[in-house]
CSV table of C-alpha atoms in Angstrom, one decimal:
chain,number,residue,atom,x,y,z
A,5,UNK,CA,20.9,1.0,-26.8
A,6,UNK,CA,21.5,3.7,-23.7
A,7,UNK,CA,18.9,5.8,-22.1
A,8,UNK,CA,19.4,9.4,-21.3
A,9,UNK,CA,19.2,10.5,-17.9
A,10,UNK,CA,15.7,11.0,-17.6
A,11,UNK,CA,12.4,11.9,-15.6
A,12,UNK,CA,11.8,9.2,-13.4
A,13,UNK,CA,8.0,9.5,-12.6
A,14,UNK,CA,7.7,6.1,-10.7
A,15,UNK,CA,8.0,7.1,-7.5
A,16,UNK,CA,4.6,5.0,-6.0
A,17,UNK,CA,6.3,2.2,-7.3
A,18,UNK,CA,10.1,2.9,-5.5
A,19,UNK,CA,11.5,6.2,-4.2
A,20,UNK,CA,15.3,7.3,-4.8
A,21,UNK,CA,17.6,7.0,-1.5
A,22,UNK,CA,17.3,10.3,-0.1
A,23,UNK,CA,20.2,12.1,0.9
A,24,UNK,CA,19.5,12.0,4.7
A,25,UNK,CA,19.6,8.1,3.8
A,26,UNK,CA,22.9,7.8,2.4
A,27,UNK,CA,24.8,9.6,4.7
A,28,UNK,CA,23.3,7.5,8.2
A,29,UNK,CA,23.3,4.5,6.0
A,30,UNK,CA,27.2,4.7,5.2
A,31,UNK,CA,28.3,5.2,9.1
A,32,UNK,CA,25.4,2.9,10.3
A,33,UNK,CA,27.3,-0.2,8.0
A,34,UNK,CA,30.2,0.2,10.0
A,35,UNK,CA,28.6,-0.2,13.2
A,36,UNK,CA,25.4,-2.1,12.8
A,37,UNK,CA,27.3,-5.8,11.7
A,38,UNK,CA,26.7,-7.2,15.1
A,39,UNK,CA,23.6,-9.6,16.4
A,40,UNK,CA,22.1,-7.1,18.6
A,41,UNK,CA,21.1,-10.1,20.9
A,42,UNK,CA,24.2,-10.5,21.9
A,43,UNK,CA,26.3,-9.5,24.4
A,44,UNK,CA,29.4,-7.9,23.9
A,45,UNK,CA,30.1,-4.4,22.7
A,46,UNK,CA,29.4,-5.2,19.2
A,47,UNK,CA,26.3,-6.5,19.6
A,48,UNK,CA,25.5,-3.7,22.3
A,49,UNK,CA,26.4,-0.7,19.5
A,50,UNK,CA,24.4,-2.9,16.9
A,51,UNK,CA,21.6,-2.9,19.7
A,52,UNK,CA,21.2,0.9,20.4
A,53,UNK,CA,21.4,1.6,16.6
A,54,UNK,CA,18.4,-0.8,16.0
A,55,UNK,CA,16.4,0.7,19.0
A,56,UNK,CA,17.5,4.3,18.0
A,57,UNK,CA,16.1,3.5,14.7
A,58,UNK,CA,12.9,2.1,16.8
A,59,UNK,CA,12.6,5.2,18.7
A,60,UNK,CA,12.7,7.3,15.0
A,61,UNK,CA,10.4,5.7,13.5
A,62,UNK,CA,8.1,5.5,16.0
A,63,UNK,CA,8.5,9.7,16.6
A,64,UNK,CA,7.8,10.4,12.5
A,65,UNK,CA,5.3,8.2,12.6
A,66,UNK,CA,3.3,9.4,16.3
A,67,UNK,CA,2.6,6.1,17.5
A,68,UNK,CA,4.6,4.1,20.0
A,69,UNK,CA,8.5,2.6,20.2
A,70,UNK,CA,6.8,-0.8,21.2
A,71,UNK,CA,4.9,-0.8,18.4
A,72,UNK,CA,7.1,-1.0,15.7
A,73,UNK,CA,8.3,-3.8,14.2
A,74,UNK,CA,11.3,-4.0,10.9
A,75,UNK,CA,10.3,-6.4,9.0
A,76,UNK,CA,12.1,-7.5,5.5
A,77,UNK,CA,9.9,-6.0,3.1
A,78,UNK,CA,6.1,-4.1,3.5
A,79,UNK,CA,4.8,-6.9,2.0
A,80,UNK,CA,6.0,-9.2,4.5
A,81,UNK,CA,4.9,-6.6,7.3
A,82,UNK,CA,1.2,-6.6,5.7
A,83,UNK,CA,0.9,-10.3,5.8
A,84,UNK,CA,2.6,-10.2,9.7
A,85,UNK,CA,-0.3,-7.6,10.4
A,86,UNK,CA,-3.2,-9.4,8.4
A,87,UNK,CA,-2.8,-12.8,9.4
A,88,UNK,CA,-1.8,-11.8,12.8
A,89,UNK,CA,-4.5,-9.9,13.6
A,90,UNK,CA,-6.6,-13.1,12.5
A,91,UNK,CA,-4.3,-15.3,14.6
A,92,UNK,CA,-5.7,-13.3,17.2
A,93,UNK,CA,-9.0,-12.8,17.2
A,94,UNK,CA,-9.8,-17.0,16.3
A,95,UNK,CA,-12.2,-17.5,18.9
A,96,UNK,CA,-14.1,-14.8,17.8
A,97,UNK,CA,-14.3,-15.8,14.1
A,98,UNK,CA,-12.5,-16.3,11.4
A,99,UNK,CA,-14.2,-13.8,8.4
A,100,UNK,CA,-11.5,-11.8,6.8
A,101,UNK,CA,-12.4,-8.7,5.0
A,102,UNK,CA,-10.6,-6.7,2.8
A,103,UNK,CA,-11.8,-3.6,0.2
A,104,UNK,CA,-11.7,-4.6,-3.5
A,105,UNK,CA,-8.7,-2.0,-4.9
A,106,UNK,CA,-6.4,-3.4,-1.6
A,107,UNK,CA,-2.4,-3.6,-3.0
A,108,UNK,CA,-1.9,-7.7,-3.7
A,109,UNK,CA,-0.1,-8.1,-0.9
A,110,UNK,CA,-3.4,-8.4,1.2
A,111,UNK,CA,-5.0,-9.9,-0.7
A,112,UNK,CA,-2.5,-13.0,-1.4
A,113,UNK,CA,-2.2,-13.3,2.3
A,114,UNK,CA,-6.4,-13.0,2.4
A,115,UNK,CA,-6.2,-16.5,-0.2
A,116,UNK,CA,-3.6,-17.9,1.9
A,117,UNK,CA,-6.1,-17.8,4.9
A,118,UNK,CA,-9.0,-19.0,2.6
A,119,UNK,CA,-6.9,-21.5,1.3
A,120,UNK,CA,-6.6,-22.7,5.1
A,121,UNK,CA,-10.0,-22.8,5.9
A,122,UNK,CA,-11.2,-19.2,6.4
A,123,UNK,CA,-13.3,-17.1,5.0
A,124,UNK,CA,-12.3,-13.8,2.7
A,125,UNK,CA,-14.2,-11.6,1.0
A,126,UNK,CA,-13.3,-8.4,-0.6
A,127,UNK,CA,-16.2,-5.3,-0.1
A,128,UNK,CA,-17.3,-2.4,-3.6
A,129,UNK,CA,-15.7,1.0,-4.4
A,130,UNK,CA,-17.1,3.5,-6.1
A,131,UNK,CA,-15.8,5.0,-8.8
A,132,UNK,CA,-13.0,7.4,-7.6
A,133,UNK,CA,-12.1,3.6,-5.9
A,134,UNK,CA,-13.3,4.5,-2.4
A,135,UNK,CA,-14.3,1.6,-0.3
A,136,UNK,CA,-18.4,1.6,0.2
A,137,UNK,CA,-19.7,1.9,3.4
A,138,UNK,CA,-23.0,0.3,2.7
A,139,UNK,CA,-21.3,-2.5,1.9
A,140,UNK,CA,-19.0,-2.6,4.8
A,141,UNK,CA,-21.8,-2.4,7.0
A,142,UNK,CA,-22.9,-5.7,5.7
A,143,UNK,CA,-20.0,-7.3,5.5
A,144,UNK,CA,-19.7,-8.3,10.0
A,145,UNK,CA,-16.2,-8.8,9.9
A,146,UNK,CA,-13.7,-11.2,12.3
A,147,UNK,CA,-11.3,-8.7,10.8
A,148,UNK,CA,-10.8,-5.6,8.1
A,149,UNK,CA,-8.8,-4.2,5.8
A,150,UNK,CA,-8.3,-0.8,4.5
A,151,UNK,CA,-5.8,1.1,2.7
A,152,UNK,CA,-4.7,4.5,3.8
A,153,UNK,CA,-4.9,5.5,0.5
A,154,UNK,CA,-4.8,4.0,-2.7
A,155,UNK,CA,-1.2,2.9,-4.5
A,156,UNK,CA,-2.6,2.7,-8.0
A,157,UNK,CA,-5.0,5.9,-8.4
A,158,UNK,CA,-4.3,7.7,-4.7
A,159,UNK,CA,-7.9,8.4,-3.2
A,160,UNK,CA,-7.4,8.3,0.9
A,161,UNK,CA,-9.9,6.1,2.2
A,162,UNK,CA,-12.4,6.8,5.2
A,163,UNK,CA,-10.0,5.1,7.5
A,164,UNK,CA,-10.9,7.0,10.7
A,165,UNK,CA,-15.1,6.5,10.0
A,166,UNK,CA,-14.6,3.3,9.5
A,167,UNK,CA,-12.7,2.1,12.9
A,168,UNK,CA,-15.1,5.0,14.8
A,169,UNK,CA,-18.3,2.4,13.1
A,170,UNK,CA,-16.6,-1.4,12.9
A,171,UNK,CA,-16.3,-3.8,15.7
A,172,UNK,CA,-13.7,-5.5,14.3
A,173,UNK,CA,-9.7,-4.9,14.7
A,174,UNK,CA,-8.7,-3.1,11.3
A,175,UNK,CA,-5.9,-3.8,9.6
A,176,UNK,CA,-4.4,-0.6,7.8
A,177,UNK,CA,-1.7,-0.5,4.4
A,178,UNK,CA,-0.3,2.2,4.8
A,179,UNK,CA,2.3,1.7,2.1
A,180,UNK,CA,0.9,4.4,-0.3
A,181,UNK,CA,0.9,7.3,2.1
A,182,UNK,CA,3.3,6.5,4.9
A,183,UNK,CA,5.3,9.2,5.8
A,184,UNK,CA,3.8,11.6,3.2
A,185,UNK,CA,0.7,11.8,4.9
A,186,UNK,CA,0.0,11.7,8.9
A,187,UNK,CA,-2.0,8.2,10.1
A,188,UNK,CA,-5.0,7.9,9.9
A,189,UNK,CA,-6.4,6.7,13.6
A,190,UNK,CA,-8.1,3.4,15.1
A,191,UNK,CA,-6.4,0.7,13.3
A,192,UNK,CA,-5.0,-2.2,15.4
A,193,UNK,CA,-2.3,-3.2,13.4
A,194,UNK,CA,-0.3,-1.3,10.1
A,195,UNK,CA,2.0,-1.5,7.3
A,196,UNK,CA,4.4,0.2,5.2
A,197,UNK,CA,7.6,0.4,3.5
A,198,UNK,CA,11.2,2.4,3.7
A,199,UNK,CA,11.3,2.1,0.1
A,200,UNK,CA,8.3,4.3,-0.9
A,201,UNK,CA,9.6,7.3,1.1
A,202,UNK,CA,13.3,7.4,0.6
A,203,UNK,CA,14.4,4.6,2.8
A,204,UNK,CA,16.2,1.3,1.2
A,205,UNK,CA,14.2,-1.9,-0.4
A,206,UNK,CA,14.5,-4.1,2.4
A,207,UNK,CA,12.8,-2.7,5.6
A,208,UNK,CA,9.1,-3.2,6.1
A,209,UNK,CA,7.5,-1.7,9.3
A,210,UNK,CA,5.1,-2.9,11.1
A,211,UNK,CA,2.9,-1.8,13.6
A,212,UNK,CA,0.5,-3.1,16.0
A,213,UNK,CA,-1.4,-0.9,18.6
A,214,UNK,CA,-0.6,-1.7,22.2
A,215,UNK,CA,-3.4,-4.3,23.9
A,216,UNK,CA,-4.5,-5.5,20.6
A,217,UNK,CA,-4.3,-8.9,20.4
A,218,UNK,CA,-1.6,-10.2,17.5
A,219,UNK,CA,-0.5,-13.5,17.6
A,220,UNK,CA,2.5,-14.5,15.3
A,221,UNK,CA,0.8,-16.5,12.6
A,222,UNK,CA,3.8,-18.0,10.9
A,223,UNK,CA,7.0,-19.8,13.2
A,224,UNK,CA,8.4,-17.1,15.6
A,225,UNK,CA,12.0,-16.3,16.3
A,226,UNK,CA,14.0,-15.0,19.4
A,227,UNK,CA,14.7,-12.0,18.9
A,228,UNK,CA,14.6,-9.0,20.6
A,229,UNK,CA,11.5,-8.2,18.7
A,230,UNK,CA,8.9,-10.8,19.2
A,231,UNK,CA,7.0,-10.1,16.4
A,232,UNK,CA,10.5,-10.6,13.6
A,233,UNK,CA,12.2,-13.6,12.4
A,234,UNK,CA,15.8,-13.0,11.0
A,235,UNK,CA,18.6,-10.7,12.4
A,236,UNK,CA,17.1,-7.4,11.5
A,237,UNK,CA,18.7,-5.3,8.3
A,238,UNK,CA,19.9,-3.0,11.6
A,239,UNK,CA,22.1,-0.3,8.9
A,240,UNK,CA,19.0,-0.1,6.6
A,241,UNK,CA,16.9,0.4,9.3
A,242,UNK,CA,18.1,3.1,10.4
A,243,UNK,CA,19.0,4.5,7.6
A,244,UNK,CA,15.3,4.4,6.9
A,245,UNK,CA,14.1,6.1,9.6
A,246,UNK,CA,16.5,9.1,8.9
A,247,UNK,CA,14.7,8.9,5.8
A,248,UNK,CA,11.4,9.1,7.5
A,249,UNK,CA,11.9,12.2,9.4
A,250,UNK,CA,13.3,13.8,6.6
A,251,UNK,CA,10.2,13.0,5.1
A,252,UNK,CA,7.8,13.9,7.5
A,253,UNK,CA,10.2,17.4,8.5
A,254,UNK,CA,9.9,19.0,4.5
A,255,UNK,CA,6.4,17.3,4.2
A,256,UNK,CA,4.0,20.5,4.5
A,257,UNK,CA,5.9,22.0,1.8
A,258,UNK,CA,6.6,19.2,-0.8
A,259,UNK,CA,2.9,18.0,-0.7
A,260,UNK,CA,1.6,21.3,-1.8
A,261,UNK,CA,4.1,21.5,-4.5
A,262,UNK,CA,3.1,18.5,-5.4
A,263,UNK,CA,-0.1,18.5,-4.9
A,264,UNK,CA,-0.1,21.4,-7.5
A,265,UNK,CA,1.8,19.5,-10.4
A,266,UNK,CA,-0.7,16.8,-10.3
A,267,UNK,CA,-3.4,19.4,-10.1
A,268,UNK,CA,-1.8,20.8,-13.1
A,269,UNK,CA,-1.1,17.1,-14.9
A,270,UNK,CA,-4.6,16.5,-14.3
A,271,UNK,CA,-6.2,19.6,-16.3
A,272,UNK,CA,-3.1,19.0,-19.3
A,273,UNK,CA,-4.7,14.8,-19.1
A,274,UNK,CA,-7.9,16.3,-19.6
A,275,UNK,CA,-7.7,18.1,-22.8
A,276,UNK,CA,-6.5,14.6,-24.5
A,277,UNK,CA,-9.0,13.0,-26.1
A,278,UNK,CA,-10.7,9.9,-24.5
A,279,UNK,CA,-8.6,10.1,-22.0
A,280,UNK,CA,-10.2,9.2,-18.4
A,281,UNK,CA,-7.7,10.6,-15.5
A,282,UNK,CA,-9.3,7.9,-12.4
A,283,UNK,CA,-8.6,8.4,-8.2
A,284,UNK,CA,-10.7,11.0,-6.3
A,285,UNK,CA,-9.5,14.8,-7.9
A,286,UNK,CA,-8.8,16.5,-4.3
A,287,UNK,CA,-9.1,13.6,-1.5
A,288,UNK,CA,-5.9,11.7,-2.8
A,289,UNK,CA,-2.1,11.0,-2.0
A,290,UNK,CA,-0.3,14.3,-3.3
A,291,UNK,CA,2.4,12.6,-5.4
A,292,UNK,CA,0.5,10.5,-8.0
A,293,UNK,CA,-2.4,10.4,-10.7
A,294,UNK,CA,-3.6,7.9,-12.6
A,295,UNK,CA,-5.4,7.7,-16.6
A,296,UNK,CA,-6.0,5.8,-18.8
A,297,UNK,CA,-6.6,6.3,-22.7
A,298,UNK,CA,-9.0,4.4,-24.7
A,299,UNK,CA,-8.1,2.3,-27.5
A,300,UNK,CA,-4.2,2.7,-26.3
A,301,UNK,CA,-2.0,0.1,-25.5
A,302,UNK,CA,-0.4,0.6,-22.4
A,303,UNK,CA,3.1,-0.7,-23.2
A,304,UNK,CA,3.5,0.9,-26.1
A,305,UNK,CA,3.0,4.0,-24.1
A,306,UNK,CA,4.9,3.5,-21.7
A,307,UNK,CA,7.7,2.3,-23.8
A,308,UNK,CA,7.3,5.4,-26.4
A,309,UNK,CA,7.3,7.8,-22.7
A,310,UNK,CA,10.7,5.4,-21.7
A,311,UNK,CA,12.4,6.6,-25.0
A,312,UNK,CA,11.6,10.0,-24.5
A,313,UNK,CA,13.1,9.9,-20.8
A,314,UNK,CA,10.0,9.5,-18.6
A,315,UNK,CA,9.6,6.7,-16.2
A,316,UNK,CA,6.2,6.0,-15.8
A,317,UNK,CA,4.0,2.6,-14.5
A,318,UNK,CA,0.7,1.2,-15.9
A,319,UNK,CA,-1.9,-0.6,-14.4
A,320,UNK,CA,-2.8,-2.6,-18.0
A,321,UNK,CA,-2.4,-6.3,-18.1
A,322,UNK,CA,0.3,-6.3,-21.4
A,323,UNK,CA,2.6,-4.1,-19.0
A,324,UNK,CA,1.9,-6.2,-15.7
A,325,UNK,CA,3.8,-9.1,-14.6
A,326,UNK,CA,0.7,-11.4,-15.1
A,327,UNK,CA,-2.1,-11.4,-18.1
A,328,UNK,CA,-5.0,-9.8,-15.4
A,329,UNK,CA,-5.8,-6.1,-15.8
A,330,UNK,CA,-5.2,-4.0,-13.0
A,331,UNK,CA,-8.2,-5.7,-9.9
A,332,UNK,CA,-7.8,-1.8,-8.6
A,333,UNK,CA,-9.2,-0.5,-12.1
A,334,UNK,CA,-11.6,-3.3,-12.8
A,335,UNK,CA,-12.7,-2.4,-9.1
A,336,UNK,CA,-13.4,0.6,-10.4
A,337,UNK,CA,-15.4,0.9,-13.4
A,338,UNK,CA,-12.7,2.1,-15.1
A,339,UNK,CA,-11.0,1.3,-18.9
A,340,UNK,CA,-7.9,-0.9,-17.4
A,341,UNK,CA,-5.9,-0.6,-20.8
A,342,UNK,CA,-3.9,2.4,-21.4
A,343,UNK,CA,-3.3,2.7,-18.2
A,344,UNK,CA,-0.7,5.4,-16.8
A,345,UNK,CA,0.5,6.0,-13.7
A,346,UNK,CA,2.3,9.2,-13.3
A,347,UNK,CA,4.0,9.7,-9.5
A,348,UNK,CA,6.6,13.0,-8.7
A,349,UNK,CA,9.7,12.5,-7.5
A,350,UNK,CA,10.0,14.8,-4.8
A,351,UNK,CA,12.0,17.4,-6.5
A,352,UNK,CA,10.4,17.1,-9.9
A,353,UNK,CA,10.5,20.5,-11.4
A,354,UNK,CA,7.0,21.5,-13.1
A,355,UNK,CA,9.4,21.8,-16.8
A,356,UNK,CA,9.4,18.1,-16.7
A,357,UNK,CA,5.5,17.8,-15.7
A,358,UNK,CA,5.2,20.6,-18.7
A,359,UNK,CA,7.5,18.3,-21.3
A,360,UNK,CA,5.0,15.3,-20.4
A,361,UNK,CA,2.3,17.3,-21.4
A,362,UNK,CA,3.5,18.4,-24.5
A,363,UNK,CA,4.7,14.9,-25.8
A,364,UNK,CA,1.7,12.9,-24.3
A,365,UNK,CA,-0.9,13.7,-26.3
A,366,UNK,CA,1.3,13.8,-29.6
A,367,UNK,CA,1.9,9.7,-28.8
A,368,UNK,CA,-1.6,9.0,-27.8
A,369,UNK,CA,-2.3,10.7,-31.4
A,370,UNK,CA,-0.3,8.2,-32.6
A,371,UNK,CA,-0.8,5.0,-30.8
A,372,UNK,CA,-4.2,5.5,-31.7
A,373,UNK,CA,-3.2,6.6,-35.4
A,374,UNK,CA,-1.1,2.9,-35.9
A,375,UNK,CA,-4.1,0.7,-34.4
A,376,UNK,CA,-5.9,2.2,-37.8
A,377,UNK,CA,-8.3,4.7,-36.2
B,8,UNK,CA,-29.2,-13.6,-26.5
B,9,UNK,CA,-28.7,-13.4,-30.0
B,10,UNK,CA,-26.5,-10.3,-31.5
B,11,UNK,CA,-26.8,-8.4,-35.2
B,12,UNK,CA,-23.4,-9.1,-35.5
B,13,UNK,CA,-20.3,-11.3,-33.6
B,14,UNK,CA,-17.0,-9.8,-33.5
B,15,UNK,CA,-14.5,-13.1,-33.3
B,16,UNK,CA,-11.8,-11.3,-31.3
B,17,UNK,CA,-10.1,-14.9,-30.1
B,18,UNK,CA,-6.8,-14.3,-29.5
B,19,UNK,CA,-6.9,-10.8,-29.9
B,20,UNK,CA,-5.2,-8.7,-26.6
B,21,UNK,CA,-6.1,-5.4,-24.9
B,22,UNK,CA,-7.1,-2.9,-26.0
B,23,UNK,CA,-7.6,-4.7,-29.7
B,24,UNK,CA,-11.3,-5.9,-28.4
B,25,UNK,CA,-12.8,-2.9,-27.7
B,26,UNK,CA,-11.1,-1.3,-30.5
B,27,UNK,CA,-12.8,-3.8,-33.0
B,28,UNK,CA,-16.2,-3.2,-31.0
B,29,UNK,CA,-15.6,1.0,-31.5
B,30,UNK,CA,-15.6,0.0,-35.4
B,31,UNK,CA,-18.1,-2.1,-36.0
B,32,UNK,CA,-20.8,-0.6,-33.3
B,33,UNK,CA,-22.3,1.4,-36.3
B,34,UNK,CA,-22.4,-1.9,-38.6
B,35,UNK,CA,-25.7,-2.8,-36.8
B,36,UNK,CA,-28.7,0.0,-36.6
B,37,UNK,CA,-29.9,1.7,-33.9
B,38,UNK,CA,-30.9,-0.1,-30.6
B,39,UNK,CA,-29.1,-3.7,-32.5
B,40,UNK,CA,-26.3,-6.0,-30.5
B,41,UNK,CA,-22.7,-7.0,-30.8
B,42,UNK,CA,-21.5,-9.2,-29.5
B,43,UNK,CA,-17.7,-9.2,-28.7
B,44,UNK,CA,-15.9,-13.0,-28.7
B,45,UNK,CA,-13.2,-12.3,-26.5
B,46,UNK,CA,-10.6,-14.4,-24.4
B,47,UNK,CA,-8.5,-11.1,-23.7
B,48,UNK,CA,-9.2,-10.8,-19.5
B,49,UNK,CA,-9.3,-7.4,-19.5
B,50,UNK,CA,-12.2,-7.1,-22.3
B,51,UNK,CA,-15.1,-8.1,-19.2
B,52,UNK,CA,-13.7,-4.8,-17.5
B,53,UNK,CA,-13.4,-2.6,-21.0
B,54,UNK,CA,-16.0,-3.4,-22.7
B,55,UNK,CA,-17.9,-2.2,-20.0
B,56,UNK,CA,-16.7,0.8,-19.7
B,57,UNK,CA,-16.7,1.6,-23.0
B,58,UNK,CA,-20.0,1.4,-22.8
B,59,UNK,CA,-20.0,3.9,-20.2
B,60,UNK,CA,-18.1,6.3,-21.9
B,61,UNK,CA,-19.8,5.9,-25.2
B,62,UNK,CA,-23.0,5.9,-23.7
B,63,UNK,CA,-24.3,2.6,-25.5
B,64,UNK,CA,-25.4,-0.4,-23.1
B,65,UNK,CA,-23.9,-2.8,-21.7
B,66,UNK,CA,-26.2,-5.9,-22.0
B,67,UNK,CA,-25.2,-8.6,-20.2
B,68,UNK,CA,-21.9,-11.5,-21.1
B,69,UNK,CA,-22.4,-15.1,-21.6
B,70,UNK,CA,-20.2,-18.1,-24.4
B,71,UNK,CA,-19.9,-18.6,-27.0
B,72,UNK,CA,-19.9,-22.4,-28.3
B,73,UNK,CA,-16.2,-23.3,-27.5
B,74,UNK,CA,-16.6,-21.2,-24.1
B,75,UNK,CA,-15.0,-18.2,-24.8
B,76,UNK,CA,-17.0,-15.1,-23.0
B,77,UNK,CA,-19.0,-13.2,-25.0
B,78,UNK,CA,-19.8,-9.5,-24.1
B,79,UNK,CA,-23.3,-7.9,-25.4
B,80,UNK,CA,-23.4,-4.4,-25.9
B,81,UNK,CA,-26.6,-2.7,-27.6
B,82,UNK,CA,-26.3,0.5,-30.0
B,83,UNK,CA,-28.0,2.9,-28.2
B,84,UNK,CA,-25.8,6.1,-28.7
B,85,UNK,CA,-26.3,8.7,-31.7
B,86,UNK,CA,-24.1,8.1,-35.0
B,87,UNK,CA,-20.6,9.8,-34.8
B,88,UNK,CA,-19.5,9.0,-31.7
């Protein structure tokens, strides 16, 4: 069965390639094939592209070029950022503390640290998913992990406030917000992922502040950049940088438009009976909204929406790769079943948001009816 | 803890255990306790979340004789919720 061209509302998982990235990628593939470490002309050409990518990325994110490293994924950048800070503070302690709603990449890094004899603990969040400052104060971390914004529910975290009062170096997972919002201040290391802002997949960005104690936690390499291993994907890094610049350039306009549509979605969803809209209503990412429908099977609703041409994600266990429900929703005390995460594309028209709000109440009603309610 | 009614939701996946709870909570008198025996991981979060949404009291959890988790709910909301 073929699916008609639909409405893609899963940009928080992966944004379609930005036109600016596509144009640059084509050119860079022609010129960026060589190993940037070599001493011949082809290598110099690749090195130039890599340096350009680094500089453009640094400028767009408001950091120094020598604070930018390209990694094979956002996940790998997270692992390097978290565990590199831990390795850098080994003489101070081994206590890694993270908010309970961090991305699984942070949680996996924490478990990896714990499996090697370190301590890993999470601190609770409130009902909108924001980290509880009183709990953070009590946690006395050696290294602290706090995301810029939650990837599932959109709530922004008070990174700058936490960094200002915490003595521990802070790792910030910025994958949810990088490009869309300026980076908050105060972090020691941070990570971002290009395919979340319209760059190609396979490009992560690790940021390590100048002067921060960071040590490679994994086997090293002899690259241009001592923080990375393996040959950089030079054309993809340049394309990612081009997309980032383009996204930053028009984010004020795009964010305002998306935030208005998210407000419209929120109001519409609130009219569906027994629906929990989760996450902070105001202090949030502009492009995504998450809700849970009581008594509704997450897989059923995602499939029904797919049949009607809507691509959305769900944090419910029955739709996830594991049998566990979303640890983010669980930590917030929200319903974990019947969950939908709707994330808008740059060009999502208001008419498609309205069409979604037209079909959803009937889908939810029918699934509940089929369940005997 | 003794329950006035025990719902066997073993083998059911989410949201089935919560649906069973909603269906049967009014089978016990006001103040009575319903136990939901469920091996689905989501029930640990969704039973308390349901109680908050519906105004019932989530008492806590223990285990059935076979070790499966058992979630206890006291009927405290008015009928018809």
